[in-house]
Short mmCIF file of C-alpha atoms and ligand atoms in Angstrom, two decimals:
data_model
loop_
_atom_site.label_atom_id
_atom_site.label_comp_id
_atom_site.label_asym_id
_atom_site.label_seq_id
_atom_site.Cartn_x
_atom_site.Cartn_y
_atom_site.Cartn_z
CA MET A 4 118.93 76.27 125.89
CA SER A 5 117.22 75.73 129.22
CA GLN A 6 113.74 77.14 129.69
CA PRO A 7 113.74 80.31 131.80
CA THR A 8 111.82 80.10 135.09
CA LEU A 9 108.53 81.90 135.35
CA ALA A 10 110.17 84.74 137.27
CA GLU A 11 112.82 85.03 134.55
CA GLN A 12 110.14 85.02 131.87
CA LEU A 13 108.40 87.91 133.60
CA VAL A 14 111.65 89.87 133.74
CA LEU A 15 112.20 89.17 130.03
CA LEU A 16 108.69 90.42 129.31
CA ALA A 17 109.41 93.55 131.34
CA GLU A 18 112.55 94.12 129.27
CA LEU A 19 110.53 93.53 126.14
CA ALA A 20 107.97 96.13 127.23
CA ASN A 21 110.80 98.55 127.86
CA VAL A 22 112.42 97.93 124.47
CA ASP A 23 109.07 98.21 122.68
CA GLN A 24 108.27 101.47 124.41
CA LYS A 25 111.62 102.96 123.41
CA ALA A 26 111.25 101.67 119.84
CA ARG A 27 107.83 103.32 119.60
CA ALA A 28 109.24 106.63 120.81
CA ILE A 29 111.94 106.40 118.13
CA ALA A 30 109.36 105.49 115.48
CA ASP A 31 107.38 108.61 116.45
CA LYS A 32 110.50 110.73 116.16
CA LEU A 33 111.19 109.21 112.74
CA GLU A 34 107.80 110.59 111.72
CA THR A 35 108.21 114.05 113.19
CA VAL A 36 111.92 114.83 112.67
CA PRO A 37 111.83 114.76 108.85
CA ALA A 38 108.30 116.27 108.67
CA ALA A 39 109.49 119.50 107.03
CA ALA A 40 111.65 117.56 104.57
CA LYS A 41 108.75 115.25 103.69
CA LYS A 42 106.51 118.26 103.17
CA ALA A 43 109.16 119.78 100.91
CA ASP A 44 109.23 116.50 98.95
CA GLU A 45 105.48 116.70 98.51
CA ALA A 46 105.79 120.22 97.12
CA VAL A 47 108.38 118.95 94.63
CA GLN A 48 106.08 116.10 93.59
CA ALA A 49 103.12 118.45 93.14
CA LEU A 50 105.21 120.73 90.91
CA GLN A 51 106.47 117.73 88.96
CA LYS A 52 102.88 116.73 88.33
CA GLN A 53 102.02 120.22 87.06
CA LEU A 54 105.15 120.17 84.93
CA ASP A 55 104.23 116.81 83.39
CA ASP A 56 100.77 118.17 82.73
CA ALA A 57 102.16 121.24 80.93
CA GLU A 58 104.50 119.02 78.89
CA GLY A 59 101.55 116.82 77.96
CA LYS A 60 99.54 119.82 76.80
CA LYS A 61 102.47 121.10 74.76
CA ASP A 62 102.94 117.72 73.11
CA ALA A 63 99.24 117.46 72.32
CA ALA A 64 99.25 120.94 70.76
CA ASP A 65 102.41 120.00 68.79
CA LYS A 66 100.76 116.92 67.46
CA ALA A 67 97.54 118.71 66.52
CA LYS A 68 99.54 121.44 64.82
CA LYS A 69 101.51 118.94 62.72
CA GLN A 70 98.33 117.16 61.77
CA ILE A 71 96.83 120.40 60.47
CA GLU A 72 100.07 121.24 58.67
CA ASN A 73 99.73 117.98 56.78
CA GLU A 74 96.08 118.65 55.99
CA LEU A 75 96.94 122.14 54.74
CA ALA A 76 99.72 120.77 52.53
CA ASP A 77 97.28 118.27 51.03
CA GLU A 78 94.70 120.98 50.37
CA ARG A 79 97.33 123.25 48.78
CA ALA A 80 98.42 120.47 46.45
CA LYS A 81 94.78 119.84 45.55
CA ILE A 82 94.23 123.50 44.75
CA ARG A 83 97.38 123.68 42.61
CA LYS A 84 96.17 120.69 40.63
CA TRP A 85 92.69 122.16 40.22
CA GLU A 86 94.02 125.55 39.24
CA SER A 87 96.14 124.11 36.45
CA ARG A 88 93.20 122.02 35.30
CA ALA A 89 90.89 125.08 35.39
CA ASN A 90 93.22 126.82 32.96
CA GLU A 91 92.93 123.94 30.54
CA LEU A 92 89.15 123.59 30.80
CA ARG A 93 87.16 124.87 27.86
CA GLY A 94 83.60 124.31 29.03
CA GLU A 95 82.33 127.27 31.01
CA ARG A 96 80.15 125.26 33.33
CA GLU A 97 82.96 122.86 34.31
CA HIS A 98 85.26 125.80 34.77
CA ALA A 99 82.81 127.60 37.04
CA ALA A 100 82.25 124.41 39.06
CA LEU A 101 85.97 123.93 39.57
CA VAL A 102 86.47 127.57 40.57
CA SER A 103 83.70 127.28 43.13
CA GLU A 104 85.30 124.05 44.43
CA ILE A 105 88.61 125.87 44.74
CA SER A 106 87.15 128.75 46.71
CA ALA A 107 85.26 126.37 49.02
CA THR A 108 88.51 124.56 49.69
CA LYS A 109 90.28 127.86 50.35
CA ARG A 110 87.61 128.79 52.89
CA ALA A 111 88.06 125.44 54.57
CA MET A 112 91.79 126.12 54.65
CA HIS A 113 91.23 129.46 56.38
CA ARG A 114 89.29 127.67 59.08
CA LEU A 115 92.12 125.18 59.44
CA GLU A 116 94.60 128.05 59.71
CA ASP A 117 92.52 129.63 62.49
CA THR A 118 92.55 126.33 64.37
CA GLN A 119 96.27 126.12 63.68
CA LEU A 120 96.73 129.50 65.37
CA GLU A 121 94.83 128.28 68.41
CA HIS A 122 97.11 125.27 68.65
CA MET A 123 100.16 127.48 68.35
CA GLU A 124 98.89 129.74 71.11
CA ALA A 125 98.17 126.75 73.32
CA GLN A 126 101.63 125.41 72.56
CA GLU A 127 103.29 128.70 73.48
CA ALA A 128 101.24 129.06 76.66
CA ALA A 129 102.13 125.50 77.73
CA GLN A 130 105.77 126.12 76.95
CA LYS A 131 105.79 129.34 78.97
CA LEU A 132 104.05 127.64 81.88
CA GLY A 133 106.49 124.74 81.62
CA GLY A 134 109.42 127.14 81.84
CA GLU A 135 107.99 128.83 84.94
CA LEU A 136 107.23 125.49 86.55
CA LYS A 137 110.73 124.22 85.82
CA GLY A 138 112.12 127.19 87.72
CA LYS A 139 109.79 126.60 90.65
CA HIS A 140 110.50 122.87 90.59
CA GLY A 141 114.23 123.49 90.69
CA LYS A 142 113.90 125.80 93.68
CA ALA A 143 111.58 123.40 95.49
CA ALA A 144 113.95 120.49 94.85
CA ALA A 145 116.87 122.50 96.21
CA LEU A 146 114.82 123.41 99.29
CA ALA A 147 113.86 119.76 99.85
CA ALA A 148 117.50 118.69 99.54
CA GLU A 149 118.41 121.36 102.08
CA GLU A 150 115.72 120.16 104.49
CA TRP A 151 116.86 116.55 104.17
CA LEU A 152 120.44 117.60 104.73
CA LYS A 153 119.41 119.28 107.99
CA VAL A 154 117.86 116.10 109.38
CA ASP A 155 119.94 113.52 107.57
CA ALA A 156 122.28 112.79 110.48
CA ASP A 157 119.40 112.70 112.98
CA VAL A 158 117.31 110.40 110.79
CA LYS A 159 120.27 108.05 110.29
CA ALA A 160 120.95 107.97 114.03
CA LEU A 161 117.28 107.32 114.79
CA LYS A 162 117.13 104.54 112.22
CA ALA A 163 120.22 102.94 113.69
CA GLU A 164 118.72 103.21 117.17
CA HIS A 165 115.46 101.70 115.95
CA GLU A 166 117.38 98.88 114.32
CA GLY A 167 119.18 98.30 117.62
CA TYR A 168 115.87 97.93 119.44
CA ALA A 169 114.64 95.52 116.78
CA VAL A 170 117.71 93.35 117.38
CA ALA A 171 117.24 93.54 121.17
CA ARG A 172 113.57 92.66 120.77
CA LYS A 173 114.38 89.65 118.61
CA SER A 174 116.91 88.30 121.08
CA LEU A 175 114.48 88.75 123.99
CA LEU A 176 111.73 86.95 122.11
CA GLU A 177 114.13 84.10 121.33
CA LYS A 178 114.81 83.62 125.04
CA LEU A 179 111.12 83.25 125.85
CA PRO A 180 109.27 79.96 125.38
CA ALA A 181 107.84 79.84 121.86
CA ALA A 182 104.25 79.61 123.08
CA LEU A 183 104.67 82.73 125.19
CA THR A 184 106.31 84.61 122.31
CA LYS A 185 103.34 83.71 120.15
CA ARG A 186 100.89 84.80 122.84
CA TYR A 187 102.77 88.06 123.30
CA GLU A 188 102.78 88.76 119.53
CA THR A 189 99.05 88.04 119.27
CA ILE A 190 98.23 90.43 122.10
CA ALA A 191 100.59 93.13 120.80
CA ALA A 192 99.05 92.91 117.32
CA LYS A 193 95.59 93.54 118.80
CA ARG A 194 96.69 96.18 121.31
CA ALA A 195 98.49 98.86 119.29
CA GLY A 196 101.82 97.03 119.52
CA VAL A 197 101.77 96.89 123.32
CA GLY A 198 101.67 93.29 124.50
CA VAL A 199 102.86 93.79 128.05
CA SER A 200 101.51 96.04 130.77
CA ILE A 201 103.41 97.12 133.85
CA ILE A 202 101.62 96.98 137.20
CA LYS A 203 102.06 100.27 138.98
CA GLY A 204 101.02 100.10 142.60
CA GLU A 205 97.94 97.97 142.14
CA MET A 206 96.93 99.38 138.79
CA CYS A 207 97.37 98.14 135.21
CA GLY A 208 99.78 100.68 133.70
CA SER A 209 98.14 100.43 130.27
CA CYS A 210 94.39 100.53 130.88
CA LYS A 211 94.56 102.09 134.38
CA ARG A 212 92.18 99.54 135.89
CA MET A 213 92.74 98.43 139.47
CA LEU A 214 93.95 94.87 139.85
CA PRO A 215 93.41 92.37 142.69
CA PRO A 216 96.11 93.07 145.31
CA GLN A 217 96.85 89.36 145.68
CA LEU A 218 97.54 89.11 141.93
CA CYS A 219 99.91 92.08 142.10
CA ILE A 220 101.89 90.45 144.89
CA GLN A 221 102.10 87.13 143.03
CA VAL A 222 103.26 88.84 139.83
CA ARG A 223 105.84 90.86 141.74
CA LYS A 224 107.17 87.67 143.30
CA GLY A 225 107.37 86.05 139.87
CA GLN A 226 104.84 83.38 140.79
CA VAL A 227 102.21 83.87 138.07
CA LEU A 228 101.96 84.86 134.44
CA GLU A 229 98.58 86.48 134.05
CA ALA A 230 96.92 88.83 131.60
CA CYS A 231 95.05 91.97 132.63
CA ASN A 232 91.33 91.17 132.79
CA SER A 233 90.33 94.31 130.99
CA CYS A 234 93.08 95.01 128.40
CA GLN A 235 94.34 91.40 128.04
CA ARG A 236 97.99 92.45 128.17
CA LEU A 237 100.50 90.24 129.96
CA LEU A 238 101.22 91.63 133.38
CA VAL A 239 104.66 92.32 134.82
CA HIS A 240 105.45 94.35 137.89
CA GLU A 241 107.19 97.72 137.97
CA ASP A 242 109.82 96.28 140.34
CA MET A 243 110.78 93.93 137.53
CA THR A 244 111.32 96.77 135.11
CA LYS A 245 113.76 98.18 137.67
CA ALA A 246 115.44 94.80 137.73
CA ALA A 247 115.47 94.86 133.94
CA GLY A 248 117.30 98.19 134.04
CA ALA A 249 114.52 100.37 132.66
ZN1 ZN B 301 95.06 96.47 131.59
#
């Protein structure tokens, strides 16, 4: 592939600026067009989080409840054993001690039962909340799907258009000398993705600074490749963008 002349390089840069500008416009649209759908997605995610939280609380209450059930079963077994032993005991003092042990255990069991009730209430509340949230989540998900459906075709078209500009950009960059491509990329990375500036009249189109008239003429004639002194972007002339079909 023969190296393009300086004038050709400037025209390629002008085309590149044009493609980049259009790609940026599409990228902006890709942000704004599905904004409502993205917001709807966020609402779904927030509800999902609340739903997970309610499920977690229900599970924790379930677990605590089962734990107490086991403890209560153990205590009941203990009491049954003690009660049958109390019947067999002859000595009054041992009997009295065992009876007092039994009633202490029964009191402890009442406390456990109270806690058990609290867990059951928490479990029911979490279950009720979960049910409500499931309903809300379902509605929100349906709404989000509806919003995406509305913009689906537009988003697909915009993505395809953006992809098209990416291909055009790549092929333009391949035509430029590698060193210039690298220079362009470096500048673009530092300057919000805009590596080329178009001279309008005698002004830098990007930073709006006035440029030396002689420089503007030389750029327009394709005689020099220069960067703007103030914004460092590579300069092409607006006449070239007309030549590039912008
Ligand atoms: Zn400038």
